PDB file of C-alpha atoms in Angstrom:
ATOM      1  CA  ASP J   1       0.118  -0.059  -0.085  1.00  0.00           C
ATOM      2  CA  GLN J   2       1.653   3.163  -1.226  1.00  0.00           C
ATOM      3  CA  GLN J   3       0.831   5.843   1.460  1.00  0.00           C
ATOM      4  CA  VAL J   4       2.686   8.648  -0.490  1.00  0.00           C
ATOM      5  CA  LYS J   5       2.150   8.952  -4.048  1.00  0.00           C
ATOM      6  CA  GLN J   6       3.776  11.037  -6.776  1.00  0.00           C
ATOM      7  CA  ASN J   7       1.570  10.291  -9.826  1.00  0.00           C
ATOM      8  CA  SER J   8       3.769  12.089 -12.404  1.00  0.00           C
ATOM      9  CA  PRO J   9       6.886  10.228 -13.170  1.00  0.00           C
ATOM     10  CA  SER J  10       8.283  13.148 -15.167  1.00  0.00           C
ATOM     11  CA  LEU J  11       7.884  16.902 -15.840  1.00  0.00           C
ATOM     12  CA  SER J  12       9.432  19.204 -18.410  1.00  0.00           C
ATOM     13  CA  VAL J  13       9.419  22.929 -17.863  1.00  0.00           C
ATOM     14  CA  GLN J  14      10.848  25.881 -19.816  1.00  0.00           C
ATOM     15  CA  GLU J  15      13.535  27.953 -17.946  1.00  0.00           C
ATOM     16  CA  GLY J  16      11.983  30.795 -16.134  1.00  0.00           C
ATOM     17  CA  ARG J  17       8.599  29.239 -15.952  1.00  0.00           C
ATOM     18  CA  ILE J  18       6.959  27.745 -12.787  1.00  0.00           C
ATOM     19  CA  SER J  19       7.472  24.085 -11.960  1.00  0.00           C
ATOM     20  CA  ILE J  20       4.722  22.499  -9.991  1.00  0.00           C
ATOM     21  CA  LEU J  21       5.221  19.034  -8.501  1.00  0.00           C
ATOM     22  CA  ASN J  22       2.431  17.203  -6.903  1.00  0.00           C
ATOM     23  CA  CYS J  23       2.170  14.651  -3.940  1.00  0.00           C
ATOM     24  CA  ASP J  24      -0.735  12.777  -2.413  1.00  0.00           C
ATOM     25  CA  TYR J  25      -1.026  10.844   0.787  1.00  0.00           C
ATOM     26  CA  THR J  26      -3.547   8.637   2.314  1.00  0.00           C
ATOM     27  CA  ASN J  27      -2.450   8.421   5.978  1.00  0.00           C
ATOM     28  CA  SER J  28      -4.343  11.147   8.101  1.00  0.00           C
ATOM     29  CA  MET J  29      -1.779  10.648  10.772  1.00  0.00           C
ATOM     30  CA  PHE J  30       1.023  12.212   8.784  1.00  0.00           C
ATOM     31  CA  ASP J  31       1.709  15.725  10.262  1.00  0.00           C
ATOM     32  CA  TYR J  32       5.130  16.519   8.757  1.00  0.00           C
ATOM     33  CA  PHE J  33       5.955  16.751   5.061  1.00  0.00           C
ATOM     34  CA  LEU J  34       9.275  17.405   3.281  1.00  0.00           C
ATOM     35  CA  TRP J  35      10.600  17.730  -0.223  1.00  0.00           C
ATOM     36  CA  TYR J  36      14.118  16.359  -1.289  1.00  0.00           C
ATOM     37  CA  LYS J  37      15.907  16.774  -4.417  1.00  0.00           C
ATOM     38  CA  LYS J  38      18.184  13.997  -5.755  1.00  0.00           C
ATOM     39  CA  TYR J  39      20.929  14.216  -8.544  1.00  0.00           C
ATOM     40  CA  PRO J  40      22.307  11.031  -9.970  1.00  0.00           C
ATOM     41  CA  ALA J  41      25.044   9.394  -7.736  1.00  0.00           C
ATOM     42  CA  GLU J  42      24.172  11.582  -4.746  1.00  0.00           C
ATOM     43  CA  GLY J  43      22.026  11.231  -1.793  1.00  0.00           C
ATOM     44  CA  PRO J  44      18.684  13.235  -1.480  1.00  0.00           C
ATOM     45  CA  THR J  45      19.074  16.752  -0.517  1.00  0.00           C
ATOM     46  CA  PHE J  46      16.624  18.358   1.877  1.00  0.00           C
ATOM     47  CA  LEU J  47      14.729  21.266   0.195  1.00  0.00           C
ATOM     48  CA  ILE J  48      11.829  22.444   2.306  1.00  0.00           C
ATOM     49  CA  SER J  49       9.399  21.139   4.858  1.00  0.00           C
ATOM     50  CA  ILE J  50       5.961  22.041   6.146  1.00  0.00           C
ATOM     51  CA  SER J  51       4.209  21.125   9.370  1.00  0.00           C
ATOM     52  CA  SER J  52       0.451  20.137   9.310  1.00  0.00           C
ATOM     53  CA  ILE J  53      -0.375  23.298  11.274  1.00  0.00           C
ATOM     54  CA  LYS J  54       0.676  25.503   8.265  1.00  0.00           C
ATOM     55  CA  ASP J  55      -0.783  25.451   4.714  1.00  0.00           C
ATOM     56  CA  LYS J  56       2.042  27.262   3.173  1.00  0.00           C
ATOM     57  CA  ASN J  57       5.870  27.538   3.622  1.00  0.00           C
ATOM     58  CA  GLU J  58       8.295  29.535   1.455  1.00  0.00           C
ATOM     59  CA  ASP J  59      12.081  29.447   1.170  1.00  0.00           C
ATOM     60  CA  GLY J  60      13.545  31.577  -1.739  1.00  0.00           C
ATOM     61  CA  ARG J  61      12.328  30.195  -5.108  1.00  0.00           C
ATOM     62  CA  PHE J  62      10.655  27.124  -3.282  1.00  0.00           C
ATOM     63  CA  THR J  63       7.160  27.138  -2.002  1.00  0.00           C
ATOM     64  CA  VAL J  64       5.388  24.082  -0.404  1.00  0.00           C
ATOM     65  CA  PHE J  65       1.448  24.083  -0.176  1.00  0.00           C
ATOM     66  CA  LEU J  66      -0.401  21.698   1.874  1.00  0.00           C
ATOM     67  CA  ASN J  67      -4.077  20.960   1.538  1.00  0.00           C
ATOM     68  CA  LYS J  68      -4.950  18.608   4.467  1.00  0.00           C
ATOM     69  CA  SER J  69      -8.612  18.083   3.583  1.00  0.00           C
ATOM     70  CA  ALA J  70      -7.514  16.868   0.097  1.00  0.00           C
ATOM     71  CA  LYS J  71      -4.405  15.026   1.529  1.00  0.00           C
ATOM     72  CA  HIS J  72      -2.399  16.812  -1.133  1.00  0.00           C
ATOM     73  CA  LEU J  73       0.892  18.869  -1.127  1.00  0.00           C
ATOM     74  CA  SER J  74       2.705  20.517  -3.925  1.00  0.00           C
ATOM     75  CA  LEU J  75       6.084  22.108  -4.594  1.00  0.00           C
ATOM     76  CA  HIS J  76       6.283  25.342  -6.533  1.00  0.00           C
ATOM     77  CA  ILE J  77       9.598  26.337  -8.084  1.00  0.00           C
ATOM     78  CA  VAL J  78       9.601  29.881  -9.425  1.00  0.00           C
ATOM     79  CA  PRO J  79      11.565  30.651 -11.608  1.00  0.00           C
ATOM     80  CA  SER J  80      12.633  27.395 -12.713  1.00  0.00           C
ATOM     81  CA  GLN J  81      16.443  27.069 -13.545  1.00  0.00           C
ATOM     82  CA  PRO J  82      18.352  24.359 -15.533  1.00  0.00           C
ATOM     83  CA  GLY J  83      20.143  23.537 -12.315  1.00  0.00           C
ATOM     84  CA  ASP J  84      16.897  22.430 -10.727  1.00  0.00           C
ATOM     85  CA  SER J  85      16.804  19.449 -13.015  1.00  0.00           C
ATOM     86  CA  ALA J  86      16.662  16.399 -10.890  1.00  0.00           C
ATOM     87  CA  VAL J  87      14.440  13.799  -9.237  1.00  0.00           C
ATOM     88  CA  TYR J  88      12.220  15.349  -6.599  1.00  0.00           C
ATOM     89  CA  PHE J  89      10.860  13.044  -3.707  1.00  0.00           C
ATOM     90  CA  CYS J  90       8.260  14.054  -1.301  1.00  0.00           C
ATOM     91  CA  ALA J  91       8.108  12.394   2.141  1.00  0.00           C
ATOM     92  CA  ALA J  92       5.882  12.225   5.139  1.00  0.00           C
ATOM     93  CA  SER J  93       5.957  11.301   8.747  1.00  0.00           C
ATOM     94  CA  ALA J  94       3.740  11.097  11.723  1.00  0.00           C
ATOM     95  CA  ARG J  95       5.269  13.127  14.744  1.00  0.00           C
ATOM     96  CA  ARG J  96       2.198  13.334  16.781  1.00  0.00           C
ATOM     97  CA  GLY J  97       2.653  11.555  20.191  1.00  0.00           C
ATOM     98  CA  PHE J  98       6.400  11.520  19.846  1.00  0.00           C
ATOM     99  CA  THR J  99       8.257  11.090  22.917  1.00  0.00           C
ATOM    100  CA  THR J 100      11.931  11.354  23.856  1.00  0.00           C
ATOM    101  CA  SER J 101      12.213   7.566  23.616  1.00  0.00           C
ATOM    102  CA  GLY J 102      10.193   7.252  20.587  1.00  0.00           C
ATOM    103  CA  THR J 103      11.324   7.726  16.997  1.00  0.00           C
ATOM    104  CA  TYR J 104       9.587   8.056  13.661  1.00  0.00           C
ATOM    105  CA  LYS J 105      10.246   7.108   9.973  1.00  0.00           C
ATOM    106  CA  TYR J 106       9.921   8.965   6.641  1.00  0.00           C
ATOM    107  CA  ILE J 107       7.661   7.512   4.019  1.00  0.00           C
ATOM    108  CA  PHE J 108       8.772   8.535   0.480  1.00  0.00           C
ATOM    109  CA  GLY J 109       6.837   8.832  -2.755  1.00  0.00           C
ATOM    110  CA  THR J 110       8.439   7.288  -5.817  1.00  0.00           C
ATOM    111  CA  GLY J 111       9.752  10.592  -7.224  1.00  0.00           C
ATOM    112  CA  THR J 112       9.195  13.017 -10.109  1.00  0.00           C
ATOM    113  CA  ARG J 113      11.926  13.689 -12.618  1.00  0.00           C
ATOM    114  CA  LEU J 114      12.090  17.370 -13.335  1.00  0.00           C
ATOM    115  CA  LYS J 115      13.795  18.599 -16.517  1.00  0.00           C
ATOM    116  CA  VAL J 116      14.113  22.361 -16.846  1.00  0.00           C
ATOM    117  CA  LEU J 117      14.748  23.342 -20.452  1.00  0.00           C
ATOM    118  CA  ALA J 118      17.248  26.223 -21.399  1.00  0.00           C
TER     119      ALA J 118
ATOM    120  CA  ASP E   1      31.237  20.885   8.991  1.00  0.00           C
ATOM    121  CA  ALA E   2      31.283  17.493   7.348  1.00  0.00           C
ATOM    122  CA  GLY E   3      27.858  16.190   6.427  1.00  0.00           C
ATOM    123  CA  VAL E   4      26.713  12.571   6.591  1.00  0.00           C
ATOM    124  CA  THR E   5      29.368  10.218   5.254  1.00  0.00           C
ATOM    125  CA  GLN E   6      29.045   6.686   3.977  1.00  0.00           C
ATOM    126  CA  SER E   7      31.507   3.874   3.107  1.00  0.00           C
ATOM    127  CA  PRO E   8      32.042   2.255   0.819  1.00  0.00           C
ATOM    128  CA  THR E   9      30.699   4.078  -2.229  1.00  0.00           C
ATOM    129  CA  HIS E  10      30.281   0.948  -4.323  1.00  0.00           C
ATOM    130  CA  LEU E  11      30.196  -2.731  -3.307  1.00  0.00           C
ATOM    131  CA  ILE E  12      29.852  -5.947  -5.446  1.00  0.00           C
ATOM    132  CA  LYS E  13      28.870  -9.171  -3.672  1.00  0.00           C
ATOM    133  CA  THR E  14      27.644 -12.432  -4.642  1.00  0.00           C
ATOM    134  CA  ARG E  15      24.361 -14.241  -3.495  1.00  0.00           C
ATOM    135  CA  GLY E  16      24.731 -15.732   0.034  1.00  0.00           C
ATOM    136  CA  GLN E  17      27.490 -13.497   1.011  1.00  0.00           C
ATOM    137  CA  GLN E  18      27.332 -10.939   3.990  1.00  0.00           C
ATOM    138  CA  VAL E  19      27.905  -7.219   3.729  1.00  0.00           C
ATOM    139  CA  THR E  20      28.524  -4.366   6.076  1.00  0.00           C
ATOM    140  CA  LEU E  21      27.916  -0.593   5.260  1.00  0.00           C
ATOM    141  CA  ARG E  22      29.140   2.159   7.407  1.00  0.00           C
ATOM    142  CA  CYS E  23      27.755   5.651   8.211  1.00  0.00           C
ATOM    143  CA  SER E  24      28.974   8.576  10.103  1.00  0.00           C
ATOM    144  CA  PRO E  25      26.332  11.196  10.992  1.00  0.00           C
ATOM    145  CA  LYS E  26      26.473  14.782  10.571  1.00  0.00           C
ATOM    146  CA  SER E  27      28.236  16.655  13.513  1.00  0.00           C
ATOM    147  CA  GLY E  28      25.642  17.303  16.400  1.00  0.00           C
ATOM    148  CA  HIS E  29      23.220  14.592  15.220  1.00  0.00           C
ATOM    149  CA  ASP E  30      22.382  11.623  17.421  1.00  0.00           C
ATOM    150  CA  THR E  31      19.760   9.659  15.524  1.00  0.00           C
ATOM    151  CA  VAL E  32      20.688   7.479  12.376  1.00  0.00           C
ATOM    152  CA  SER E  33      18.142   6.095   9.951  1.00  0.00           C
ATOM    153  CA  TRP E  34      18.838   3.578   7.093  1.00  0.00           C
ATOM    154  CA  TYR E  35      16.899   3.328   3.839  1.00  0.00           C
ATOM    155  CA  GLN E  36      17.016   1.184   0.815  1.00  0.00           C
ATOM    156  CA  GLN E  37      16.328   2.782  -2.611  1.00  0.00           C
ATOM    157  CA  ALA E  38      15.710   0.221  -5.502  1.00  0.00           C
ATOM    158  CA  LEU E  39      15.976   1.550  -9.074  1.00  0.00           C
ATOM    159  CA  GLY E  40      13.005   3.762  -9.948  1.00  0.00           C
ATOM    160  CA  GLN E  41      11.625   3.789  -6.353  1.00  0.00           C
ATOM    161  CA  GLY E  42      11.696   6.141  -3.425  1.00  0.00           C
ATOM    162  CA  PRO E  43      13.880   5.391  -0.415  1.00  0.00           C
ATOM    163  CA  GLN E  44      12.135   2.621   1.803  1.00  0.00           C
ATOM    164  CA  PHE E  45      12.795   2.828   5.618  1.00  0.00           C
ATOM    165  CA  ILE E  46      14.822  -0.122   7.033  1.00  0.00           C
ATOM    166  CA  PHE E  47      15.388   0.997  10.643  1.00  0.00           C
ATOM    167  CA  GLN E  48      16.364   3.750  13.008  1.00  0.00           C
ATOM    168  CA  TYR E  49      19.001   3.924  15.856  1.00  0.00           C
ATOM    169  CA  TYR E  50      19.247   6.038  18.942  1.00  0.00           C
ATOM    170  CA  GLU E  51      21.276   5.489  21.935  1.00  0.00           C
ATOM    171  CA  GLU E  52      22.658   2.476  20.408  1.00  0.00           C
ATOM    172  CA  GLU E  53      19.404   0.742  20.144  1.00  0.00           C
ATOM    173  CA  GLU E  54      17.052  -0.089  17.294  1.00  0.00           C
ATOM    174  CA  ARG E  55      14.024   2.151  17.971  1.00  0.00           C
ATOM    175  CA  GLN E  56      11.771   1.573  14.874  1.00  0.00           C
ATOM    176  CA  ARG E  57      11.972  -0.872  11.964  1.00  0.00           C
ATOM    177  CA  GLY E  58      10.348  -1.041   8.512  1.00  0.00           C
ATOM    178  CA  ASN E  59       9.150  -4.065   6.708  1.00  0.00           C
ATOM    179  CA  PHE E  60      12.548  -5.728   6.153  1.00  0.00           C
ATOM    180  CA  PRO E  61      13.542  -9.305   7.243  1.00  0.00           C
ATOM    181  CA  ASP E  62      15.748 -10.072   9.974  1.00  0.00           C
ATOM    182  CA  ARG E  63      18.696 -10.590   7.476  1.00  0.00           C
ATOM    183  CA  PHE E  64      19.021  -6.829   7.837  1.00  0.00           C
ATOM    184  CA  SER E  65      20.495  -5.731  11.042  1.00  0.00           C
ATOM    185  CA  GLY E  66      22.349  -2.822  12.405  1.00  0.00           C
ATOM    186  CA  HIS E  67      24.431  -1.180  15.057  1.00  0.00           C
ATOM    187  CA  GLN E  68      25.046   2.264  16.559  1.00  0.00           C
ATOM    188  CA  PHE E  69      28.220   3.118  18.411  1.00  0.00           C
ATOM    189  CA  PRO E  70      28.804   5.383  21.270  1.00  0.00           C
ATOM    190  CA  ASN E  71      30.125   8.150  18.730  1.00  0.00           C
ATOM    191  CA  TYR E  72      26.664   7.886  17.036  1.00  0.00           C
ATOM    192  CA  SER E  73      28.066   6.349  13.888  1.00  0.00           C
ATOM    193  CA  SER E  74      26.246   3.142  12.513  1.00  0.00           C
ATOM    194  CA  GLU E  75      26.654   0.118  10.495  1.00  0.00           C
ATOM    195  CA  LEU E  76      24.018  -1.800   8.402  1.00  0.00           C
ATOM    196  CA  ASN E  77      24.630  -5.559   8.053  1.00  0.00           C
ATOM    197  CA  VAL E  78      22.886  -7.697   5.431  1.00  0.00           C
ATOM    198  CA  ASN E  79      23.216 -11.454   5.663  1.00  0.00           C
ATOM    199  CA  ALA E  80      22.552 -14.105   3.052  1.00  0.00           C
ATOM    200  CA  LEU E  81      22.444 -11.767   0.302  1.00  0.00           C
ATOM    201  CA  LEU E  82      19.716 -12.016  -2.414  1.00  0.00           C
ATOM    202  CA  LEU E  83      19.801 -10.651  -5.964  1.00  0.00           C
ATOM    203  CA  GLY E  84      16.774  -8.256  -4.801  1.00  0.00           C
ATOM    204  CA  ASP E  85      19.127  -6.773  -2.171  1.00  0.00           C
ATOM    205  CA  SER E  86      20.853  -4.720  -5.100  1.00  0.00           C
ATOM    206  CA  ALA E  87      20.142  -1.127  -4.311  1.00  0.00           C
ATOM    207  CA  LEU E  88      21.448   2.215  -3.063  1.00  0.00           C
ATOM    208  CA  TYR E  89      21.614   2.297   0.631  1.00  0.00           C
ATOM    209  CA  LEU E  90      21.007   5.521   2.268  1.00  0.00           C
ATOM    210  CA  CYS E  91      22.009   6.655   5.718  1.00  0.00           C
ATOM    211  CA  ALA E  92      20.192   9.755   7.203  1.00  0.00           C
ATOM    212  CA  SER E  93      20.943  11.398  10.398  1.00  0.00           C
ATOM    213  CA  SER E  94      18.991  14.092  12.494  1.00  0.00           C
ATOM    214  CA  PRO E  95      19.442  15.910  15.807  1.00  0.00           C
ATOM    215  CA  LEU E  96      16.157  14.345  16.803  1.00  0.00           C
ATOM    216  CA  HIS E  97      16.709  14.123  20.551  1.00  0.00           C
ATOM    217  CA  ARG E  98      18.484  17.338  21.147  1.00  0.00           C
ATOM    218  CA  GLY E  99      15.399  19.538  20.708  1.00  0.00           C
ATOM    219  CA  LYS E 100      16.282  20.901  17.416  1.00  0.00           C
ATOM    220  CA  THR E 101      14.941  20.294  13.892  1.00  0.00           C
ATOM    221  CA  ASP E 102      14.116  16.613  13.359  1.00  0.00           C
ATOM    222  CA  THR E 103      14.772  16.894   9.498  1.00  0.00           C
ATOM    223  CA  GLN E 104      16.726  13.954   8.219  1.00  0.00           C
ATOM    224  CA  TYR E 105      19.859  14.690   6.270  1.00  0.00           C
ATOM    225  CA  PHE E 106      21.146  12.132   3.901  1.00  0.00           C
ATOM    226  CA  GLY E 107      24.589  10.762   2.838  1.00  0.00           C
ATOM    227  CA  PRO E 108      25.723   9.994  -0.687  1.00  0.00           C
ATOM    228  CA  GLY E 109      24.604   6.338  -0.325  1.00  0.00           C
ATOM    229  CA  THR E 110      26.378   3.131  -0.862  1.00  0.00           C
ATOM    230  CA  ARG E 111      25.621   1.265  -4.251  1.00  0.00           C
ATOM    231  CA  LEU E 112      25.294  -2.524  -3.636  1.00  0.00           C
ATOM    232  CA  THR E 113      25.329  -4.894  -6.455  1.00  0.00           C
ATOM    233  CA  VAL E 114      24.492  -8.548  -5.805  1.00  0.00           C
ATOM    234  CA  LEU E 115      25.604 -10.999  -8.578  1.00  0.00           C
TER     235      LEU E 115
END
C-alpha cells in the first residue's frame, strides 16, 4: 500500500517558468512533510518542509503548499532554472505522540523527474 | 562541517554473502536511519537507531541488522544476500533528541550490487 504517491513520473518545464510538483498521501496521521531533491550518484538533499499546522511555507524560489482536506501537497519552483533538473521526492512522517524515547520514519513517494529546458 | 558520510561508495557481492555498510552522522546529530532505494523507487525505511538501540523498524527481514556506536556512527549488516538486495543504501541523520529540527539529512549512499 503506497501511502505517499507522486503520480507524475516526469515533468518538463521551460527555464524561467513555474514548476509544480504534486504529491498525495493517504494516512491522516501524517503531520510533517518534506521535499528532497536528488541528483544522480548523490543522496537526497533536503529542500523544504511543512508542518500540518501550516498550509504554506516559502524558502526563496521554493514554496510548499499543503491541503490537508485533500491530503495533497505541492512544491512550486519559481523561476525554474536548468540546475533544478533532478528527481524530486516528497516524504511524510507522523510526529504526533512523539516522545523522547520514541522515533519516527519517513515514507517517501516514488519521485518525479524534473527537466528544466534552457 | 562534514555532512553525513558513508562507506564504501560501491560494493559488489555474490548471492549468499554478507555485507557491512558504514555511516557517520552529521556533527551534532544523534539519530541514524537507514533506507534502501531500489531503481525507480523512493527510499524505503529499514530501521532507525538512537542511544545504540534499534528504535523502529520497517518491513525488512531479520537478514537486515544494524548497530550504533557510542560516537553515533552506525553500521548496516545484510546476511545471506539475495539478488533483490541490489540497491542504493542511504543513511540519514538528525539531531532528533536534542530539541532541534528533526529533519533527516542524507549521505551519498552506498551502491550495492549482488551478482
